[in-house]
């Protein structure tokens, strides 16, 4: 097993290099970053393929096989990033600058840091002559995650299933330390919510804006509906993953409102992060009405980003909408209906993660979490229903709140010691799983 210091150094150097490739999506331009990773893995003995749906935006699949059968383990990551406005940053977002024990730059957390830790672990093992004794190791680095995976994970899983089929996937989604009420937990992302985004329409009667009472203003009719969505609280409904999570936090999963009140009292930041896992959320984000300032609109449209726990669908979304807005005075049209997906909570992979956490941070534990958003794991779970996909990028120095505020924000950075911790986890996982 390569030592921790070596893994930390390799992951740090790799991350600095990866950040210097500007892969802001759109447009992505992932080619150079993927060729860089391909060349390193190819030289270490991996069989590498660049698979592209569109020119200049390849996905990388690198594999190392064994002569006997065993589990197929996939370490997954995406190399594109969201944009960064340099005027908001204290360093150049594409510098990969090393300062205060952290690597700084767009993608440090989401998710070039994890890509670097996965690749560093695989390269260090392969350089020592390690090969899987059984099964198969795949490193899959996708493009186009940040704008919906059309050319990335979705395309790969649908068009090249044989290249990316596997039994175990480790991807992004969780792994930060979370402290609550004297407990220290590391989240493992076992499920993701679905998106049931919709357009809410109100209707009235058009008229000249100089005589307001001559018309019936559809935009004003939207006001009480918007007001009803102000709090952003979910309609609570218990599902299996949050049940485990609340138990791990020392809360009562059968009293969701009471549990949220306790979180609010002890640490409101914990309530903000965990509450969306407990039900359907409704967040209004875009509104349109009249196209002219002097015309009172007969129609207004509000777009609402609605996220639904895995296992629930349109009916749960409609129930939450009616509970918040009542039954009348608007129409609903769903624009997207993507169901959330989950993997089982109790698996040998979870046991392995729990053991790693207990060894490296005595007194800490693991807890399953549901990602309120969406990641490439969705496409693996959809294409290969038998595979177990977890999000886990262990980080100890930076807690969940710090990390959440930096993801997609300014001054994104990751602690060097956390890169070493994560690379150690991935190296141990490869050796233990593929023996
Ligand atoms: Zn990401």
Coordinates of C-alpha atoms and ligand atoms in Angstrom, one line a residue:
X1 CA 0.0 0.0 0.0
X2 CA 1.5 3.4 -1.0
X3 CA 2.0 5.6 2.1
X4 CA -0.3 8.5 3.0
X5 CA 2.4 11.2 2.4
X6 CA 3.0 9.9 -1.2
X7 CA -0.7 9.7 -1.9
X8 CA -1.2 13.2 -0.6
X9 CA 1.6 14.6 -2.7
X10 CA 0.4 12.9 -5.9
X11 CA -3.2 13.9 -5.4
X12 CA -2.2 17.5 -4.7
X13 CA 0.0 17.8 -7.8
X14 CA -2.7 16.2 -9.9
X15 CA -5.4 18.5 -8.7
X16 CA -3.2 21.6 -9.3
X17 CA -2.7 20.4 -12.9
X18 CA -6.4 19.6 -13.4
X19 CA -7.6 23.0 -12.1
X20 CA -5.3 24.7 -14.7
X21 CA -7.4 23.2 -17.5
X22 CA -10.3 25.6 -17.8
X23 CA -13.3 23.2 -18.2
X24 CA -16.1 25.6 -17.4
X25 CA -19.3 24.1 -18.8
X26 CA -20.6 25.5 -21.0
X27 CA -18.7 25.0 -23.2
X28 CA -16.7 22.4 -21.2
X29 CA -13.7 21.9 -23.5
X30 CA -12.7 18.8 -21.6
X31 CA -10.4 17.3 -24.3
X32 CA -7.1 18.5 -22.9
X33 CA -7.8 17.5 -19.3
X34 CA -9.0 14.1 -20.4
X35 CA -5.9 13.5 -22.6
X36 CA -3.7 14.5 -19.6
X37 CA -5.4 11.9 -17.4
X38 CA -5.4 9.3 -20.3
X39 CA -1.6 9.7 -20.8
X40 CA -0.9 9.2 -17.1
X41 CA -3.1 6.1 -16.8
X42 CA -2.0 4.7 -20.1
X43 CA 1.7 4.9 -19.0
X44 CA 0.8 3.1 -15.7
X45 CA -0.7 0.2 -17.6
X46 CA -4.4 1.0 -17.8
X47 CA -6.3 0.2 -21.0
X48 CA -7.8 3.6 -21.9
X49 CA -10.5 4.8 -24.2
X50 CA -11.7 8.3 -24.9
X51 CA -15.4 8.1 -25.9
X52 CA -17.0 11.3 -27.3
X53 CA -20.5 12.1 -28.2
X54 CA -19.4 15.4 -29.7
X55 CA -16.0 16.7 -31.0
X56 CA -13.7 18.0 -28.2
X57 CA -15.7 16.6 -25.3
X58 CA -14.6 13.1 -24.6
X59 CA -15.3 10.9 -21.6
X60 CA -12.4 8.7 -20.3
X61 CA -12.8 5.1 -19.4
X62 CA -9.6 3.4 -18.0
X63 CA -9.6 -0.2 -17.0
X64 CA -7.4 -2.7 -15.3
X65 CA -8.7 -6.3 -15.4
X66 CA -7.9 -9.4 -13.5
X67 CA -7.6 -13.0 -14.7
X68 CA -10.3 -14.2 -12.3
X69 CA -13.9 -13.1 -11.8
X70 CA -14.9 -10.7 -9.1
X71 CA -16.6 -7.4 -8.6
X72 CA -16.3 -4.6 -11.1
X73 CA -15.5 -1.4 -9.2
X74 CA -15.9 1.9 -10.8
X75 CA -14.4 5.1 -9.4
X76 CA -16.3 7.9 -11.1
X77 CA -15.7 11.6 -11.5
X78 CA -16.5 14.5 -13.8
X79 CA -13.8 16.9 -15.1
X80 CA -16.1 19.8 -16.1
X81 CA -16.9 22.7 -13.7
X82 CA -19.3 25.5 -13.3
X83 CA -18.2 29.0 -14.1
X84 CA -16.2 31.3 -11.9
X85 CA -16.1 35.1 -11.8
X86 CA -12.5 36.0 -11.1
X87 CA -13.5 39.4 -9.6
X88 CA -15.1 37.6 -6.7
X89 CA -12.1 35.4 -5.9
X90 CA -9.0 36.2 -3.9
X91 CA -6.9 34.0 -6.2
X92 CA -7.0 33.2 -9.9
X93 CA -9.7 30.5 -10.1
X94 CA -7.6 28.5 -12.6
X95 CA -4.3 28.8 -10.8
X96 CA -4.4 25.7 -8.6
X97 CA -2.7 27.9 -6.0
X98 CA -1.4 26.3 -2.8
X99 CA -2.1 28.4 0.3
X100 CA -2.9 27.7 3.9
X101 CA -2.7 24.0 3.4
X102 CA -5.4 24.1 0.6
X103 CA -5.4 23.8 -3.2
X104 CA -7.5 26.7 -4.5
X105 CA -9.4 26.8 -7.7
X106 CA -12.7 26.1 -9.5
X107 CA -13.5 22.4 -9.2
X108 CA -11.3 21.8 -6.1
X109 CA -14.4 20.3 -4.4
X110 CA -16.8 19.8 -7.3
X111 CA -15.1 17.6 -8.3
X112 CA -11.6 17.7 -9.6
X113 CA -10.3 17.1 -6.1
X114 CA -12.0 13.7 -6.0
X115 CA -10.9 12.9 -9.5
X116 CA -7.3 13.7 -8.5
X117 CA -7.6 11.6 -5.3
X118 CA -9.0 8.6 -7.3
X119 CA -6.4 8.9 -10.1
X120 CA -3.5 9.4 -7.6
X121 CA -4.5 6.2 -5.7
X122 CA -4.8 4.2 -8.9
X123 CA -1.5 5.5 -10.3
X124 CA 0.4 4.9 -7.1
X125 CA -0.9 1.4 -6.8
X126 CA -0.2 0.6 -10.4
X127 CA 3.3 2.0 -10.2
X128 CA 4.1 -0.3 -7.3
X129 CA 3.0 -3.2 -9.6
X130 CA -0.4 -3.8 -8.0
X131 CA -3.0 -5.4 -10.3
X132 CA -6.5 -6.6 -9.4
X133 CA -6.4 -10.2 -8.3
X134 CA -10.1 -10.6 -9.2
X135 CA -12.8 -8.5 -10.9
X136 CA -12.0 -5.3 -12.6
X137 CA -11.1 -1.7 -11.8
X138 CA -12.6 1.1 -13.9
X139 CA -11.8 4.8 -13.6
X140 CA -14.5 6.7 -15.5
X141 CA -14.1 10.5 -15.8
X142 CA -17.0 12.1 -17.6
X143 CA -17.6 15.4 -19.3
X144 CA -20.7 17.5 -19.2
X145 CA -22.0 16.8 -15.7
X146 CA -22.8 20.3 -14.8
X147 CA -25.3 20.9 -17.5
X148 CA -27.2 17.6 -17.4
X149 CA -24.8 14.9 -18.7
X150 CA -26.2 14.8 -22.2
X151 CA -22.7 14.2 -23.7
X152 CA -21.3 12.7 -20.5
X153 CA -22.7 10.0 -18.1
X154 CA -26.1 9.8 -19.7
X155 CA -24.7 9.2 -23.2
X156 CA -22.0 6.8 -21.9
X157 CA -24.5 4.6 -19.9
X158 CA -27.0 4.6 -22.8
X159 CA -24.6 4.2 -25.8
X160 CA -21.6 2.4 -24.3
X161 CA -23.1 0.3 -21.5
X162 CA -20.5 -2.5 -21.9
X163 CA -17.7 0.0 -21.4
X164 CA -19.0 1.3 -18.1
X165 CA -21.1 -1.5 -16.6
X166 CA -20.1 -2.3 -13.1
X167 CA -21.2 -3.6 -9.7
X168 CA -19.9 -0.8 -7.4
X169 CA -19.7 2.9 -8.1
X170 CA -18.0 5.5 -5.9
X171 CA -18.9 9.0 -7.0
X172 CA -19.4 12.5 -5.5
X173 CA -22.3 13.5 -3.3
X174 CA -21.0 13.3 0.3
X175 CA -18.1 12.5 2.6
X176 CA -17.7 15.7 4.6
X177 CA -17.6 15.7 8.3
X178 CA -20.8 16.8 10.0
X179 CA -20.8 17.7 13.7
X180 CA -24.1 17.8 15.7
X181 CA -24.9 17.6 19.4
X182 CA -21.5 16.0 20.2
X183 CA -21.6 13.5 17.4
X184 CA -19.2 13.4 14.5
X185 CA -20.5 11.8 11.3
X186 CA -19.4 11.4 7.7
X187 CA -22.2 11.3 5.2
X188 CA -22.4 8.6 2.5
X189 CA -24.7 9.6 -0.3
X190 CA -26.9 6.6 -1.0
X191 CA -29.8 8.2 -2.9
X192 CA -30.7 11.3 -4.9
X193 CA -34.0 13.2 -5.2
X194 CA -35.9 13.4 -8.4
X195 CA -36.8 16.6 -10.3
X196 CA -40.4 17.4 -11.0
X197 CA -40.1 20.9 -12.2
X198 CA -43.3 22.7 -13.2
X199 CA -44.8 25.8 -14.6
X200 CA -47.6 27.4 -12.6
X201 CA -50.0 29.6 -14.6
X202 CA -52.5 32.2 -13.4
X203 CA -55.1 33.7 -15.7
X204 CA -56.9 37.0 -15.7
X205 CA -58.0 39.6 -18.3
X206 CA -55.8 41.9 -20.3
X207 CA -56.3 45.7 -20.3
X208 CA -54.6 49.0 -20.5
X209 CA -52.2 49.6 -17.6
X210 CA -53.3 53.2 -17.3
X211 CA -56.7 52.1 -16.0
X212 CA -55.8 49.2 -13.6
X213 CA -59.3 48.3 -12.5
X214 CA -60.5 47.7 -16.1
X215 CA -58.5 44.5 -16.2
X216 CA -57.8 41.4 -14.0
X217 CA -54.0 41.3 -13.5
X218 CA -52.7 37.7 -13.8
X219 CA -49.3 38.8 -12.3
X220 CA -51.0 40.1 -9.2
X221 CA -52.9 36.9 -8.9
X222 CA -49.5 35.2 -8.6
X223 CA -48.6 37.2 -5.4
X224 CA -50.4 35.0 -2.8
X225 CA -49.1 31.9 -4.5
X226 CA -45.5 33.2 -4.3
X227 CA -46.0 34.3 -0.7
X228 CA -47.2 30.7 0.1
X229 CA -43.9 29.4 -1.2
X230 CA -41.8 31.9 0.7
X231 CA -40.7 29.7 3.6
X232 CA -39.3 26.9 1.4
X233 CA -40.1 24.2 3.9
X234 CA -40.8 20.7 2.6
X235 CA -44.0 18.8 3.0
X236 CA -42.5 16.1 5.3
X237 CA -42.7 12.4 4.5
X238 CA -40.4 9.8 5.9
X239 CA -38.3 7.6 3.7
X240 CA -35.8 5.0 4.6
X241 CA -32.5 7.0 4.2
X242 CA -33.4 10.0 6.4
X243 CA -34.8 7.6 9.0
X244 CA -31.3 6.2 9.4
X245 CA -29.7 9.6 9.2
X246 CA -32.0 11.0 12.0
X247 CA -31.2 8.0 14.2
X248 CA -27.5 8.6 13.7
X249 CA -28.0 12.3 14.7
X250 CA -29.8 11.1 17.9
X251 CA -33.2 12.4 16.7
X252 CA -36.6 10.7 16.4
X253 CA -37.4 9.8 12.8
X254 CA -41.1 9.3 13.6
X255 CA -41.4 12.9 14.7
X256 CA -40.1 14.8 11.7
X257 CA -41.4 18.2 12.8
X258 CA -40.0 17.7 16.3
X259 CA -36.6 16.6 14.9
X260 CA -36.4 19.7 12.7
X261 CA -37.3 21.9 15.7
X262 CA -34.5 20.2 17.7
X263 CA -32.0 20.8 14.8
X264 CA -33.1 24.4 14.6
X265 CA -32.5 24.9 18.3
X266 CA -29.2 23.2 18.5
X267 CA -27.7 24.2 15.1
X268 CA -29.9 25.8 12.5
X269 CA -27.3 25.1 9.8
X270 CA -27.9 21.4 10.2
X271 CA -31.6 21.9 9.8
X272 CA -31.0 23.9 6.5
X273 CA -28.9 21.0 5.1
X274 CA -31.0 18.1 6.3
X275 CA -34.6 19.4 6.0
X276 CA -34.7 19.0 2.1
X277 CA -34.1 15.3 2.5
X278 CA -37.3 14.9 4.5
X279 CA -39.9 15.6 1.8
X280 CA -40.9 17.4 -1.4
X281 CA -39.4 20.9 -1.8
X282 CA -40.8 23.7 -3.9
X283 CA -38.6 26.6 -4.9
X284 CA -39.9 29.3 -7.3
X285 CA -37.1 30.5 -9.5
X286 CA -38.4 32.3 -12.7
X287 CA -41.4 34.4 -13.5
X288 CA -42.9 35.9 -16.7
X289 CA -46.0 37.9 -17.4
X290 CA -46.7 40.8 -19.7
X291 CA -44.3 41.5 -22.6
X292 CA -45.2 45.3 -22.5
X293 CA -45.1 47.7 -19.6
X294 CA -48.4 49.3 -20.5
X295 CA -50.4 46.0 -20.9
X296 CA -51.8 44.3 -17.8
X297 CA -51.2 40.6 -18.4
X298 CA -53.9 38.0 -18.9
X299 CA -51.5 35.3 -18.1
X300 CA -48.5 34.9 -15.8
X301 CA -46.2 31.9 -15.5
X302 CA -44.0 31.0 -12.6
X303 CA -41.4 28.2 -12.8
X304 CA -40.9 26.2 -9.7
X305 CA -38.0 23.8 -9.1
X306 CA -39.6 20.9 -7.3
X307 CA -37.5 18.0 -5.8
X308 CA -39.1 14.8 -4.8
X309 CA -37.6 12.0 -2.6
X310 CA -36.6 8.8 -4.3
X311 CA -39.6 6.3 -4.6
X312 CA -42.1 9.2 -4.9
X313 CA -43.3 10.8 -8.1
X314 CA -45.9 13.1 -9.6
X315 CA -48.6 12.4 -7.1
X316 CA -46.4 13.4 -4.2
X317 CA -45.4 16.5 -6.0
X318 CA -49.1 17.4 -6.6
X319 CA -50.0 16.7 -3.0
X320 CA -47.2 19.1 -1.9
X321 CA -48.3 21.7 -4.4
X322 CA -52.0 21.5 -3.1
X323 CA -50.9 21.5 0.5
X324 CA -48.9 24.7 -0.1
X325 CA -51.2 26.5 -2.6
X326 CA -54.7 25.1 -2.1
X327 CA -56.7 23.6 -5.0
X328 CA -57.8 26.6 -7.0
X329 CA -56.6 29.7 -8.8
X330 CA -53.8 28.2 -10.8
X331 CA -52.8 25.5 -13.3
X332 CA -49.8 23.2 -13.1
X333 CA -47.9 21.8 -16.0
X334 CA -44.9 19.5 -15.3
X335 CA -41.8 20.4 -17.5
X336 CA -39.6 17.5 -16.2
X337 CA -40.4 14.3 -14.5
X338 CA -37.2 12.6 -13.4
X339 CA -37.6 10.1 -10.6
X340 CA -35.0 10.0 -7.8
X341 CA -33.0 6.8 -7.5
X342 CA -31.4 5.0 -4.6
X343 CA -29.0 2.3 -3.7
X344 CA -29.5 0.0 -0.6
X345 CA -28.1 1.4 2.6
X346 CA -26.7 -1.8 4.1
X347 CA -24.1 -3.3 1.8
X348 CA -20.5 -4.6 2.1
X349 CA -19.4 -1.2 0.6
X350 CA -21.1 0.6 3.5
X351 CA -19.4 -1.7 5.9
X352 CA -16.0 -0.9 4.3
X353 CA -16.7 2.8 4.5
X354 CA -17.8 2.6 8.2
X355 CA -14.6 0.6 9.0
X356 CA -12.4 3.2 7.3
X357 CA -14.1 6.1 9.1
X358 CA -13.8 4.4 12.5
X359 CA -10.1 3.6 11.9
X360 CA -9.1 7.0 10.6
X361 CA -11.2 9.1 12.9
X362 CA -11.9 7.2 16.2
X363 CA -15.2 8.2 17.7
X364 CA -16.8 9.2 14.3
X365 CA -19.5 7.3 12.5
X366 CA -21.2 7.2 9.1
X367 CA -24.7 8.2 8.1
X368 CA -26.6 7.8 4.8
X369 CA -27.6 11.0 3.2
X370 CA -29.9 11.9 0.2
X371 CA -28.5 14.4 -2.3
X372 CA -31.2 17.0 -2.8
X373 CA -29.7 17.6 -6.2
X374 CA -28.6 15.2 -8.9
X375 CA -25.2 13.7 -10.0
X376 CA -23.9 11.2 -12.6
X377 CA -24.8 8.4 -10.1
X378 CA -28.3 8.8 -11.5
X379 CA -27.4 7.4 -14.9
X380 CA -25.5 4.4 -13.5
X381 CA -28.5 3.6 -11.2
X382 CA -30.8 4.0 -14.2
X383 CA -28.8 1.8 -16.6
X384 CA -27.6 -0.8 -14.2
X385 CA -30.2 -1.3 -11.5
X386 CA -28.2 -3.9 -9.7
X387 CA -25.2 -1.7 -9.1
X388 CA -24.6 -0.1 -5.8
X389 CA -23.6 3.6 -6.3
X390 CA -22.5 5.7 -3.3
X391 CA -21.2 9.3 -3.1
X392 CA -18.1 9.4 -0.8
X393 CA -15.2 11.8 -0.8
X394 CA -14.0 11.7 2.8
X395 CA -13.0 15.1 4.2
X396 CA -12.1 15.8 7.8
X397 CA -10.6 19.2 8.0
X398 CA -13.4 21.1 6.2
X399 CA -16.9 20.4 7.6
X400 CA -20.1 20.1 5.6
X401 CA -21.1 23.8 6.0
X402 CA -17.8 25.2 4.9
X403 CA -17.8 22.9 1.9
X404 CA -21.3 23.6 0.8
X405 CA -20.7 27.4 0.8
X406 CA -17.7 27.0 -1.4
X407 CA -19.2 24.6 -4.0
X408 CA -20.2 26.7 -7.0
X409 CA -19.1 29.7 -5.0
X410 CA -16.0 31.9 -4.8
X411 CA -12.6 30.8 -3.4
X412 CA -13.4 27.1 -3.8
X413 CA -10.6 25.1 -2.2
X414 CA -9.8 21.7 -0.6
X415 CA -7.4 20.8 2.2
X416 CA -4.3 19.0 1.1
X417 CA -4.7 16.6 4.1
X418 CA -8.2 15.8 2.9
X419 CA -6.8 14.9 -0.5
X420 CA -4.4 12.5 1.2
X421 CA -7.3 11.0 3.3
X422 CA -9.5 10.5 0.3
X423 CA -6.6 9.0 -1.9
X424 CA -5.9 6.6 1.0
X425 CA -9.5 5.6 1.1
X426 CA -9.7 4.9 -2.6
X427 CA -6.4 3.0 -2.6
X428 CA -7.6 0.7 0.3
X429 CA -11.0 0.3 -1.4
X430 CA -9.4 -0.9 -4.7
X431 CA -7.1 -3.4 -2.9
X432 CA -9.7 -4.8 -0.6
X433 CA -12.5 -5.0 -3.2
X434 CA -10.5 -6.6 -6.0
X435 CA -8.6 -9.3 -4.1
Ligands
LIG1 ZN1 -20.2 17.7 -9.3

